[in-house]
Structure formats: C-alpha cells, structure tokens
Tab-separated table of C-alpha atoms in Angstrom:
chain	number	residue	atom	x	y	z
A	1	MET	CA	-14.691	-8.411	19.868
A	2	SER	CA	-17.116	-9.210	16.864
A	3	GLU	CA	-17.120	-12.587	15.829
A	4	VAL	CA	-16.061	-13.893	12.274
A	5	THR	CA	-19.348	-15.715	11.032
A	6	LEU	CA	-21.406	-14.826	8.266
A	7	THR	CA	-24.306	-14.193	9.906
A	8	ASP	CA	-23.155	-11.359	11.318
A	9	PRO	CA	-24.086	-8.927	9.153
A	10	ILE	CA	-21.159	-6.606	9.571
A	11	TRP	CA	-18.613	-9.595	8.202
A	12	ARG	CA	-21.302	-10.093	5.133
A	13	ALA	CA	-21.009	-6.585	4.133
A	14	PHE	CA	-17.343	-6.618	4.736
A	15	ILE	CA	-16.715	-9.438	3.043
A	16	GLY	CA	-18.983	-9.182	-0.041
A	17	TYR	CA	-17.416	-5.195	-0.793
A	18	ALA	CA	-14.203	-6.987	0.179
A	19	ASN	CA	-14.722	-9.166	-3.387
A	20	VAL	CA	-16.195	-6.688	-5.707
A	21	LEU	CA	-12.541	-4.544	-5.108
A	22	ILE	CA	-10.808	-7.881	-5.459
A	23	LEU	CA	-12.373	-8.714	-8.820
A	24	LYS	CA	-12.335	-4.790	-9.568
A	25	THR	CA	-8.510	-5.329	-9.074
A	26	LEU	CA	-8.448	-8.251	-11.032
A	27	LEU	CA	-10.259	-7.595	-14.267
A	28	MET	CA	-7.735	-4.326	-14.331
A	29	SER	CA	-5.113	-6.837	-15.774
A	30	PHE	CA	-7.776	-7.823	-18.096
A	31	VAL	CA	-7.916	-3.988	-19.235
A	32	THR	CA	-4.355	-3.977	-19.387
A	33	ALA	CA	-3.874	-6.717	-21.667
A	34	TYR	CA	-6.373	-5.413	-24.042
A	35	HIS	CA	-4.625	-1.786	-24.188
A	36	ARG	CA	-1.288	-3.744	-25.258
A	37	ILE	CA	-2.576	-6.325	-27.420
A	38	SER	CA	-5.178	-3.220	-28.925
A	39	LYS	CA	-2.219	-1.474	-29.063
A	40	ARG	CA	0.797	-3.211	-29.429
A	41	CYS	CA	2.839	-2.594	-27.194
A	42	PHE	CA	4.346	-5.615	-25.157
A	43	ALA	CA	6.645	-5.442	-22.092
A	44	THR	CA	8.174	-8.193	-23.211
A	45	GLU	CA	10.344	-10.204	-26.353
A	46	GLU	CA	8.083	-12.997	-25.322
A	47	ASP	CA	5.222	-11.268	-26.569
A	48	THR	CA	6.402	-9.589	-29.461
A	49	VAL	CA	7.064	-12.925	-31.043
A	50	TYR	CA	3.714	-14.397	-30.241
A	51	PHE	CA	2.212	-11.413	-31.908
A	52	GLY	CA	4.144	-11.131	-34.981
A	53	ILE	CA	5.634	-7.913	-34.194
A	54	GLU	CA	9.698	-8.650	-33.350
A	55	LYS	CA	11.110	-5.352	-35.494
A	56	LYS	CA	9.057	-2.952	-33.164
A	57	GLY	CA	10.766	-4.610	-29.940
A	58	VAL	CA	9.864	-3.970	-26.407
A	59	VAL	CA	7.876	-0.382	-25.846
A	60	LEU	CA	7.314	0.076	-22.395
A	61	ASN	CA	6.035	3.256	-22.653
A	62	ASN	CA	2.791	3.413	-24.369
A	63	PRO	CA	0.677	6.699	-22.691
A	64	SER	CA	-2.542	4.013	-22.987
A	65	VAL	CA	-1.399	1.005	-21.193
A	66	GLU	CA	0.942	2.701	-19.158
A	67	ARG	CA	-2.296	4.532	-17.941
A	68	VAL	CA	-3.727	1.573	-16.950
A	69	ARG	CA	-1.134	0.194	-15.438
A	70	ARG	CA	-0.592	2.810	-13.305
A	71	ALA	CA	-4.452	2.728	-12.382
A	72	HIS	CA	-4.068	-0.854	-11.459
A	73	GLN	CA	-0.776	-0.363	-9.418
A	74	ASN	CA	-2.931	2.302	-7.493
A	75	ASP	CA	-5.490	-0.466	-6.455
A	76	LEU	CA	-2.754	-2.423	-5.595
A	77	GLU	CA	-1.276	-0.351	-2.958
A	78	ASN	CA	-4.853	1.069	-1.757
A	79	ILE	CA	-6.967	-1.723	-1.843
A	80	PRO	CA	-4.937	-4.524	0.419
A	81	LEU	CA	-4.923	-1.947	2.945
A	82	PHE	CA	-8.569	-1.933	2.770
A	83	ILE	CA	-8.818	-5.228	3.080
A	84	ILE	CA	-6.402	-5.799	6.000
A	85	LEU	CA	-7.734	-2.506	8.414
A	86	GLY	CA	-11.175	-3.686	7.403
A	87	VAL	CA	-10.625	-7.417	8.801
A	88	PHE	CA	-9.198	-5.271	12.029
A	89	TYR	CA	-12.164	-2.877	12.104
A	90	CYS	CA	-14.781	-5.726	11.711
A	91	THR	CA	-13.330	-7.170	15.307
A	92	THR	CA	-13.619	-3.791	16.870
A	93	GLY	CA	-17.655	-4.559	16.808
A	94	PRO	CA	-18.977	-1.095	15.293
A	95	ALA	CA	-22.069	-0.129	14.349
A	96	LEU	CA	-23.644	-1.886	11.119
A	97	SER	CA	-24.559	2.263	10.227
A	98	THR	CA	-21.198	3.503	10.507
A	99	ALA	CA	-19.298	0.283	8.854
A	100	LEU	CA	-21.535	0.033	5.815
A	101	LEU	CA	-20.828	3.857	5.162
A	102	HIS	CA	-17.371	3.094	5.246
A	103	PHE	CA	-17.324	-0.320	2.702
A	104	ARG	CA	-19.368	2.060	0.188
A	105	VAL	CA	-17.838	5.153	0.336
A	106	PHE	CA	-14.474	3.462	-0.410
A	107	THR	CA	-15.771	1.032	-2.248
A	108	ALA	CA	-17.206	3.771	-4.415
A	109	ALA	CA	-13.908	5.880	-3.926
A	110	ARG	CA	-12.107	2.907	-6.007
A	111	ILE	CA	-13.858	2.188	-9.096
A	112	LEU	CA	-14.664	5.783	-9.720
A	113	HIS	CA	-10.793	6.384	-9.326
A	114	SER	CA	-10.092	3.688	-11.955
A	115	ILE	CA	-12.956	5.421	-14.565
A	116	VAL	CA	-11.376	9.811	-14.113
A	117	TYR	CA	-8.632	7.899	-14.357
A	118	LEU	CA	-8.789	5.836	-17.802
A	119	LEU	CA	-11.426	8.665	-18.915
A	120	GLN	CA	-8.373	10.892	-18.673
A	121	VAL	CA	-11.120	13.452	-16.396
A	122	PRO	CA	-9.288	16.674	-15.749
A	123	GLN	CA	-7.850	16.694	-11.970
A	124	PRO	CA	-9.289	16.953	-9.371
A	125	ALA	CA	-11.376	14.299	-9.974
A	126	ARG	CA	-8.727	11.708	-9.578
A	127	ALA	CA	-7.503	13.237	-6.679
A	128	LEU	CA	-10.542	13.469	-4.997
A	129	THR	CA	-11.222	9.845	-5.260
A	130	PHE	CA	-7.543	8.630	-4.120
A	131	PHE	CA	-8.456	11.069	-1.209
A	132	VAL	CA	-11.586	10.201	-0.262
A	133	GLY	CA	-10.525	6.362	-0.394
A	134	MET	CA	-7.534	7.814	1.659
A	135	PHE	CA	-10.221	9.411	4.430
A	136	VAL	CA	-12.084	5.925	5.174
A	137	ASN	CA	-8.500	3.635	5.287
A	138	MET	CA	-7.630	6.844	8.382
A	139	SER	CA	-10.735	6.329	9.739
A	140	LEU	CA	-10.488	2.513	9.898
A	141	VAL	CA	-7.012	2.765	11.848
A	142	TYR	CA	-8.575	5.754	14.029
A	143	HIS	CA	-11.678	3.333	15.384
A	144	ILE	CA	-9.560	0.143	15.488
A	145	LEU	CA	-6.775	1.955	17.729
A	146	LEU	CA	-10.201	4.028	19.448
A	147	ASN	CA	-10.984	0.233	20.162
A	148	ALA	CA	-7.404	-1.199	21.076
A	149	ALA	CA	-6.511	-2.177	23.809
A	150	PHE	CA	-2.780	-1.806	24.831
C-alpha cells in the first residue's frame, strides 16, 4: 500500500490532475452564469427581478444555457467518481508511468468533452471523449480490484 505523501510522485500527480478537474468543474458554473446573463434566461423569479426582465419570466429551456448545463452536469457525474477511484488506485502502489497515463488521459478526455459539447462539434466527438473517460474509470476499477485483498 502506498503512503499518502506529497513526496510520492504518484500522489503529487494525482492531486495535481484532480485539482485541474475540480477547477474545470467550478469554471463551468461561471460559463453557465455567463450564458444565462447574456441570453437573459433565468431559472428563478428573483433573478428575473434582479436583472429587470420580470415580464419575460422564468425560462428553463434556452438551448444555449441547457447545453452548458448538461456539460456541467456530465462533469458532476464523472469527475467525483474519478477522484474517488484515483484515491483508491493510488493506494495500490501503481507504476508511475501507468498512473500518469490514467490521470492524463482522463483529464484530457474531460476537458475535450466540454470543448466539443460547448462548440457543438458533431458526433461522435462527444461520445468518444465521454467513453475514453469512462474507460479510464473502468481501468482504475480493474486495477483496484486486482490489488484488493478480499
């Protein structure tokens, strides 16, 4: 079992990539807010009052806002799972090169997923980036189970 320490290059890498993913997820909230404000489409009455568009009322189906929200929701469904699996994986004492490959591929896949989602790149780009990230998570599970003592 690998000890959690910042002098361990595996833990340092994992913490770094996990924080990049957390920051990316946090930034998606600001992208959503930008789209809501620029499109003047708000989900709550108090926001319509604050921005002076009470007559328009609550709008829950703006395509641009909903696309950003779905991209953000997808991050919220996938990134926490990667972080949990990553912690378990790091305790199995993996090879640095294998760990870096997992961390880098997942991080790149999630960033690319948001980019292709927001830019409306035609399929199968979004599906490919999603499934690459899913494959990494499944690989982490495999390695964890392979090293787990039942």
